Amino acid sequence: MTHILHRQIHARLPVAAGGSGIELFDTEGRAYIDASGGAAVSCLGHGHPDIVQALRRQAETLAYAHTSFFTNEPAERLADRLIASAPEGISHAYFVSGGSEANEAAIKMARQYFVEKGEPQRRNIIARRQSYHGNTLGTLAAGGNEWRRAQFAPLLIETHHISPCYAYRHREEGESEAAYGQRAAQELEDKIRELGPDTVMAFMAEPVVGATAGAVPAVEGYFRRIREICDRHGVLLILDEVMCGMGRTGTMFACEQDGVRPDIVTIAKGLGGGYQPIGAALLSRDIFDAFAGGSGLFQHGHTYICHPMACAAALAVQEVIARDDLLQNVRDTGAYLRERLEARFGNHAHVGDIRGRGMFLGLELVADRSTKATFEPDAKLHARVKKEAMVRGLMVYPAGGTVDGRRGDHVLLAPPFILDRTAAEAIVERLGDALDAAVAQDFAGRLPA
């Protein structure tokens, strides 16, 4: 009997016993290719000797020092490194323990920025439906996944949502991608005007939507239009790169590929590669200057901000990525993985869309390719795919509610950046067998007519 409150109380989970490279091992001796990096976390895989050594050195030097008394070298060096490669205008880093904390901090930064500027009436956050920004009450309110929000709705602050940029589902017949992107972005303009431009403080979005919709990138031009709208109305642009950032899409920041600069960008997961819990909110010089020239503080904080062990791990991870030119491998092997996915699933009866960037790829599962009809939610196809993949020694990240929080299924792939072509082939082969086995199970009466 376990005394842990697990995510799924009645689930029987294998016990992880070790890991090496792209594989994890359980106590029964089974090996699993970690094709999802857990939840897009393990960018260097498992047991990387350089990161282990960096942690050992830091533990022997300094494990913890509270930030009300000290700064520390790993945090300072990590901030220097991140800001050197950050989008234009980003000047400072605020280190926390994960993605939810990073996005919570970003929301509070946006609010304090306008208070410091003498615009306290700016309180409204606009985000997108089918987004995910975290599980704290603030970030859950900002997120647009109705299933996650429903039972906690009475506790959430008021927020506002527009449609996602989700071409597979929302682009109209005969509409170009460019026209669709402009139409989708116009919803932000309309919502700002509806709420009153002087009441809106921030628009929050994932450059590539992660777990909730399955690696959905915006179409060309969408985020440039979003940036123009934000600038016109004095609204901050917060880009959530917790899942898609830190090299996952082939560039250090996903927004580089959209040609857009954020006012705040949040990162986590691939920042520390799972070797320590860490996240960060990176903020612009304008926001920093408003704080510095006003109250002189950011009215926020946690016990473990700028944690020396976490920052040392993240610094080592980022140094290895640069030294080994792993972003090039993300682009090259990521392209090969997508090529193999398209060869295996491009005409699959139950794969409607293959999408993403770099080593951040998604497959949307459908009951009917021609109509894009989904499987019935109670079929829980995504859960069946996950189970069948585990049986075959493969970890993927499936989820349900892809379309609207209730309907739809997808599979997310986010393998370690060290992936090679042989392993990519194995991922596709095992995933294909797992999907076919899951679909072949008894769905009688649950498929659309």
PDB file of N, CA and C in Angstrom, residues 36-98:
ATOM      1  N   SER A  36       8.778  11.196 -24.566  1.00  0.00           N
ATOM      2  CA  SER A  36       8.098  12.443 -24.209  1.00  0.00           C
ATOM      3  C   SER A  36       8.921  13.282 -23.244  1.00  0.00           C
ATOM      4  N   GLY A  37      10.105  12.797 -22.879  1.00  0.00           N
ATOM      5  CA  GLY A  37      10.906  13.527 -21.897  1.00  0.00           C
ATOM      6  C   GLY A  37      10.153  13.704 -20.597  1.00  0.00           C
ATOM      7  N   GLY A  38       9.343  12.703 -20.218  1.00  0.00           N
ATOM      8  CA  GLY A  38       8.423  12.845 -19.101  1.00  0.00           C
ATOM      9  C   GLY A  38       7.279  13.719 -19.569  1.00  0.00           C
ATOM     10  N   ALA A  39       7.363  15.014 -19.275  1.00  0.00           N
ATOM     11  CA  ALA A  39       6.418  16.004 -19.808  1.00  0.00           C
ATOM     12  C   ALA A  39       7.226  17.100 -20.491  1.00  0.00           C
ATOM     13  N   ALA A  40       7.990  16.709 -21.508  1.00  0.00           N
ATOM     14  CA  ALA A  40       8.887  17.631 -22.231  1.00  0.00           C
ATOM     15  C   ALA A  40       9.924  18.229 -21.298  1.00  0.00           C
ATOM     16  N   VAL A  41      10.392  17.446 -20.348  1.00  0.00           N
ATOM     17  CA  VAL A  41      11.340  17.913 -19.334  1.00  0.00           C
ATOM     18  C   VAL A  41      12.763  17.449 -19.636  1.00  0.00           C
ATOM     19  N   SER A  42      12.939  16.151 -19.840  1.00  0.00           N
ATOM     20  CA  SER A  42      14.273  15.539 -19.855  1.00  0.00           C
ATOM     21  C   SER A  42      14.988  15.765 -21.184  1.00  0.00           C
ATOM     22  N   CYS A  43      15.422  16.994 -21.406  1.00  0.00           N
ATOM     23  CA  CYS A  43      16.020  17.353 -22.692  1.00  0.00           C
ATOM     24  C   CYS A  43      17.378  16.701 -22.920  1.00  0.00           C
ATOM     25  N   LEU A  44      18.101  16.341 -21.853  1.00  0.00           N
ATOM     26  CA  LEU A  44      19.384  15.647 -21.996  1.00  0.00           C
ATOM     27  C   LEU A  44      19.281  14.168 -21.662  1.00  0.00           C
ATOM     28  N   GLY A  45      18.076  13.670 -21.487  1.00  0.00           N
ATOM     29  CA  GLY A  45      17.922  12.291 -21.094  1.00  0.00           C
ATOM     30  C   GLY A  45      18.258  12.108 -19.621  1.00  0.00           C
ATOM     31  N   HIS A  46      18.641  10.912 -19.273  1.00  0.00           N
ATOM     32  CA  HIS A  46      18.788  10.538 -17.867  1.00  0.00           C
ATOM     33  C   HIS A  46      20.233  10.142 -17.549  1.00  0.00           C
ATOM     34  N   GLY A  47      20.663  10.543 -16.360  1.00  0.00           N
ATOM     35  CA  GLY A  47      21.979  10.149 -15.869  1.00  0.00           C
ATOM     36  C   GLY A  47      23.138  10.790 -16.600  1.00  0.00           C
ATOM     37  N   HIS A  48      22.965  11.996 -17.123  1.00  0.00           N
ATOM     38  CA  HIS A  48      24.057  12.637 -17.864  1.00  0.00           C
ATOM     39  C   HIS A  48      25.205  12.931 -16.900  1.00  0.00           C
ATOM     40  N   PRO A  49      26.403  12.414 -17.162  1.00  0.00           N
ATOM     41  CA  PRO A  49      27.494  12.525 -16.184  1.00  0.00           C
ATOM     42  C   PRO A  49      27.907  13.965 -15.887  1.00  0.00           C
ATOM     43  N   ASP A  50      27.841  14.855 -16.852  1.00  0.00           N
ATOM     44  CA  ASP A  50      28.239  16.243 -16.606  1.00  0.00           C
ATOM     45  C   ASP A  50      27.300  16.939 -15.632  1.00  0.00           C
ATOM     46  N   ILE A  51      26.008  16.628 -15.730  1.00  0.00           N
ATOM     47  CA  ILE A  51      25.046  17.264 -14.827  1.00  0.00           C
ATOM     48  C   ILE A  51      25.160  16.664 -13.432  1.00  0.00           C
ATOM     49  N   VAL A  52      25.356  15.377 -13.372  1.00  0.00           N
ATOM     50  CA  VAL A  52      25.545  14.720 -12.069  1.00  0.00           C
ATOM     51  C   VAL A  52      26.770  15.302 -11.361  1.00  0.00           C
ATOM     52  N   GLN A  53      27.844  15.498 -12.096  1.00  0.00           N
ATOM     53  CA  GLN A  53      29.060  16.044 -11.512  1.00  0.00           C
ATOM     54  C   GLN A  53      28.854  17.484 -11.056  1.00  0.00           C
ATOM     55  N   ALA A  54      28.144  18.266 -11.846  1.00  0.00           N
ATOM     56  CA  ALA A  54      27.869  19.655 -11.460  1.00  0.00           C
ATOM     57  C   ALA A  54      27.059  19.722 -10.180  1.00  0.00           C
ATOM     58  N   LEU A  55      26.104  18.835 -10.031  1.00  0.00           N
ATOM     59  CA  LEU A  55      25.296  18.802  -8.807  1.00  0.00           C
ATOM     60  C   LEU A  55      26.133  18.382  -7.613  1.00  0.00           C
ATOM     61  N   ARG A  56      27.016  17.418  -7.835  1.00  0.00           N
ATOM     62  CA  ARG A  56      27.880  16.973  -6.734  1.00  0.00           C
ATOM     63  C   ARG A  56      28.765  18.124  -6.260  1.00  0.00           C
ATOM     64  N   ARG A  57      29.362  18.841  -7.221  1.00  0.00           N
ATOM     65  CA  ARG A  57      30.227  19.970  -6.851  1.00  0.00           C
ATOM     66  C   ARG A  57      29.453  21.045  -6.087  1.00  0.00           C
ATOM     67  N   GLN A  58      28.241  21.340  -6.565  1.00  0.00           N
ATOM     68  CA  GLN A  58      27.473  22.392  -5.904  1.00  0.00           C
ATOM     69  C   GLN A  58      27.025  21.975  -4.509  1.00  0.00           C
ATOM     70  N   ALA A  59      26.631  20.715  -4.350  1.00  0.00           N
ATOM     71  CA  ALA A  59      26.207  20.233  -3.030  1.00  0.00           C
ATOM     72  C   ALA A  59      27.344  20.306  -2.027  1.00  0.00           C
ATOM     73  N   GLU A  60      28.549  20.076  -2.507  1.00  0.00           N
ATOM     74  CA  GLU A  60      29.711  20.142  -1.614  1.00  0.00           C
ATOM     75  C   GLU A  60      30.096  21.582  -1.283  1.00  0.00           C
ATOM     76  N   THR A  61      29.610  22.540  -2.099  1.00  0.00           N
ATOM     77  CA  THR A  61      29.976  23.947  -1.919  1.00  0.00           C
ATOM     78  C   THR A  61      28.900  24.731  -1.186  1.00  0.00           C
ATOM     79  N   LEU A  62      27.690  24.715  -1.731  1.00  0.00           N
ATOM     80  CA  LEU A  62      26.585  25.473  -1.141  1.00  0.00           C
ATOM     81  C   LEU A  62      25.278  24.888  -1.650  1.00  0.00           C
ATOM     82  N   ALA A  63      24.474  24.365  -0.738  1.00  0.00           N
ATOM     83  CA  ALA A  63      23.197  23.787  -1.133  1.00  0.00           C
ATOM     84  C   ALA A  63      22.072  24.812  -1.108  1.00  0.00           C
ATOM     85  N   TYR A  64      22.110  25.766  -0.159  1.00  0.00           N
ATOM     86  CA  TYR A  64      20.998  26.699  -0.014  1.00  0.00           C
ATOM     87  C   TYR A  64      21.443  27.955   0.710  1.00  0.00           C
ATOM     88  N   ALA A  65      20.954  29.092   0.237  1.00  0.00           N
ATOM     89  CA  ALA A  65      21.127  30.365   0.932  1.00  0.00           C
ATOM     90  C   ALA A  65      19.924  31.227   0.583  1.00  0.00           C
ATOM     91  N   HIS A  66      19.228  31.735   1.590  1.00  0.00           N
ATOM     92  CA  HIS A  66      17.991  32.481   1.357  1.00  0.00           C
ATOM     93  C   HIS A  66      18.290  33.812   0.682  1.00  0.00           C
ATOM     94  N   THR A  67      17.437  34.165  -0.293  1.00  0.00           N
ATOM     95  CA  THR A  67      17.710  35.331  -1.122  1.00  0.00           C
ATOM     96  C   THR A  67      17.430  36.670  -0.429  1.00  0.00           C
ATOM     97  N   SER A  68      16.893  36.642   0.776  1.00  0.00           N
ATOM     98  CA  SER A  68      16.792  37.901   1.516  1.00  0.00           C
ATOM     99  C   SER A  68      18.121  38.268   2.174  1.00  0.00           C
ATOM    100  N   PHE A  69      19.074  37.304   2.171  1.00  0.00           N
ATOM    101  CA  PHE A  69      20.392  37.539   2.753  1.00  0.00           C
ATOM    102  C   PHE A  69      21.512  37.548   1.711  1.00  0.00           C
ATOM    103  N   PHE A  70      21.407  36.664   0.686  1.00  0.00           N
ATOM    104  CA  PHE A  70      22.507  36.468  -0.258  1.00  0.00           C
ATOM    105  C   PHE A  70      21.991  36.306  -1.682  1.00  0.00           C
ATOM    106  N   THR A  71      22.828  36.644  -2.653  1.00  0.00           N
ATOM    107  CA  THR A  71      22.710  36.084  -3.978  1.00  0.00           C
ATOM    108  C   THR A  71      23.691  34.912  -4.037  1.00  0.00           C
ATOM    109  N   ASN A  72      23.774  34.215  -5.165  1.00  0.00           N
ATOM    110  CA  ASN A  72      24.729  33.107  -5.258  1.00  0.00           C
ATOM    111  C   ASN A  72      25.245  32.997  -6.678  1.00  0.00           C
ATOM    112  N   GLU A  73      26.420  32.433  -6.816  1.00  0.00           N
ATOM    113  CA  GLU A  73      27.111  32.400  -8.101  1.00  0.00           C
ATOM    114  C   GLU A  73      26.361  31.626  -9.179  1.00  0.00           C
ATOM    115  N   PRO A  74      25.826  30.413  -8.879  1.00  0.00           N
ATOM    116  CA  PRO A  74      25.122  29.707  -9.963  1.00  0.00           C
ATOM    117  C   PRO A  74      23.940  30.497 -10.521  1.00  0.00           C
ATOM    118  N   ALA A  75      23.197  31.173  -9.643  1.00  0.00           N
ATOM    119  CA  ALA A  75      22.058  31.951 -10.116  1.00  0.00           C
ATOM    120  C   ALA A  75      22.510  33.137 -10.971  1.00  0.00           C
ATOM    121  N   GLU A  76      23.563  33.814 -10.535  1.00  0.00           N
ATOM    122  CA  GLU A  76      24.067  34.952 -11.304  1.00  0.00           C
ATOM    123  C   GLU A  76      24.573  34.508 -12.679  1.00  0.00           C
ATOM    124  N   ARG A  77      25.302  33.407 -12.713  1.00  0.00           N
ATOM    125  CA  ARG A  77      25.840  32.922 -13.982  1.00  0.00           C
ATOM    126  C   ARG A  77      24.740  32.431 -14.913  1.00  0.00           C
ATOM    127  N   LEU A  78      23.744  31.775 -14.347  1.00  0.00           N
ATOM    128  CA  LEU A  78      22.631  31.298 -15.166  1.00  0.00           C
ATOM    129  C   LEU A  78      21.859  32.475 -15.755  1.00  0.00           C
ATOM    130  N   ALA A  79      21.619  33.494 -14.940  1.00  0.00           N
ATOM    131  CA  ALA A  79      20.920  34.678 -15.448  1.00  0.00           C
ATOM    132  C   ALA A  79      21.707  35.329 -16.584  1.00  0.00           C
ATOM    133  N   ASP A  80      23.022  35.463 -16.402  1.00  0.00           N
ATOM    134  CA  ASP A  80      23.857  36.046 -17.458  1.00  0.00           C
ATOM    135  C   ASP A  80      23.722  35.257 -18.757  1.00  0.00           C
ATOM    136  N   ARG A  81      23.755  33.944 -18.627  1.00  0.00           N
ATOM    137  CA  ARG A  81      23.705  33.094 -19.821  1.00  0.00           C
ATOM    138  C   ARG A  81      22.358  33.218 -20.532  1.00  0.00           C
ATOM    139  N   LEU A  82      21.277  33.196 -19.779  1.00  0.00           N
ATOM    140  CA  LEU A  82      19.948  33.260 -20.373  1.00  0.00           C
ATOM    141  C   LEU A  82      19.685  34.608 -21.028  1.00  0.00           C
ATOM    142  N   ILE A  83      20.064  35.671 -20.355  1.00  0.00           N
ATOM    143  CA  ILE A  83      19.805  37.004 -20.903  1.00  0.00           C
ATOM    144  C   ILE A  83      20.624  37.236 -22.167  1.00  0.00           C
ATOM    145  N   ALA A  84      21.814  36.645 -22.242  1.00  0.00           N
ATOM    146  CA  ALA A  84      22.657  36.802 -23.436  1.00  0.00           C
ATOM    147  C   ALA A  84      21.995  36.229 -24.685  1.00  0.00           C
ATOM    148  N   SER A  85      21.121  35.224 -24.511  1.00  0.00           N
ATOM    149  CA  SER A  85      20.474  34.601 -25.670  1.00  0.00           C
ATOM    150  C   SER A  85      18.981  34.897 -25.745  1.00  0.00           C
ATOM    151  N   ALA A  86      18.483  35.723 -24.838  1.00  0.00           N
ATOM    152  CA  ALA A  86      17.048  35.989 -24.749  1.00  0.00           C
ATOM    153  C   ALA A  86      16.569  36.892 -25.878  1.00  0.00           C
ATOM    154  N   PRO A  87      15.262  36.921 -26.113  1.00  0.00           N
ATOM    155  CA  PRO A  87      14.712  37.830 -27.126  1.00  0.00           C
ATOM    156  C   PRO A  87      15.037  39.290 -26.822  1.00  0.00           C
ATOM    157  N   GLU A  88      14.994  40.104 -27.850  1.00  0.00           N
ATOM    158  CA  GLU A  88      15.298  41.526 -27.740  1.00  0.00           C
ATOM    159  C   GLU A  88      14.490  42.179 -26.614  1.00  0.00           C
ATOM    160  N   GLY A  89      15.165  42.985 -25.799  1.00  0.00           N
ATOM    161  CA  GLY A  89      14.497  43.740 -24.752  1.00  0.00           C
ATOM    162  C   GLY A  89      14.446  43.053 -23.411  1.00  0.00           C
ATOM    163  N   ILE A  90      14.654  41.746 -23.370  1.00  0.00           N
ATOM    164  CA  ILE A  90      14.631  41.001 -22.111  1.00  0.00           C
ATOM    165  C   ILE A  90      15.945  41.249 -21.368  1.00  0.00           C
ATOM    166  N   SER A  91      15.848  41.638 -20.090  1.00  0.00           N
ATOM    167  CA  SER A  91      17.062  42.059 -19.383  1.00  0.00           C
ATOM    168  C   SER A  91      17.312  41.375 -18.042  1.00  0.00           C
ATOM    169  N   HIS A  92      16.292  40.763 -17.444  1.00  0.00           N
ATOM    170  CA  HIS A  92      16.458  40.196 -16.116  1.00  0.00           C
ATOM    171  C   HIS A  92      15.698  38.877 -15.985  1.00  0.00           C
ATOM    172  N   ALA A  93      16.161  38.054 -15.033  1.00  0.00           N
ATOM    173  CA  ALA A  93      15.553  36.742 -14.780  1.00  0.00           C
ATOM    174  C   ALA A  93      15.087  36.644 -13.343  1.00  0.00           C
ATOM    175  N   TYR A  94      13.977  35.956 -13.150  1.00  0.00           N
ATOM    176  CA  TYR A  94      13.445  35.694 -11.818  1.00  0.00           C
ATOM    177  C   TYR A  94      13.270  34.181 -11.710  1.00  0.00           C
ATOM    178  N   PHE A  95      14.088  33.528 -10.881  1.00  0.00           N
ATOM    179  CA  PHE A  95      14.131  32.067 -10.829  1.00  0.00           C
ATOM    180  C   PHE A  95      13.196  31.505  -9.762  1.00  0.00           C
ATOM    181  N   VAL A  96      12.390  30.530 -10.174  1.00  0.00           N
ATOM    182  CA  VAL A  96      11.442  29.870  -9.287  1.00  0.00           C
ATOM    183  C   VAL A  96      11.632  28.353  -9.406  1.00  0.00           C
ATOM    184  N   SER A  97      10.640  27.592  -8.973  1.00  0.00           N
ATOM    185  CA  SER A  97      10.819  26.142  -8.919  1.00  0.00           C
ATOM    186  C   SER A  97      10.059  25.363  -9.992  1.00  0.00           C
ATOM    187  N   GLY A  98       9.412  26.051 -10.921  1.00  0.00           N
ATOM    188  CA  GLY A  98       8.705  25.337 -11.966  1.00  0.00           C
ATOM    189  C   GLY A  98       7.858  26.252 -12.814  1.00  0.00           C
TER     190      GLY A  98
END
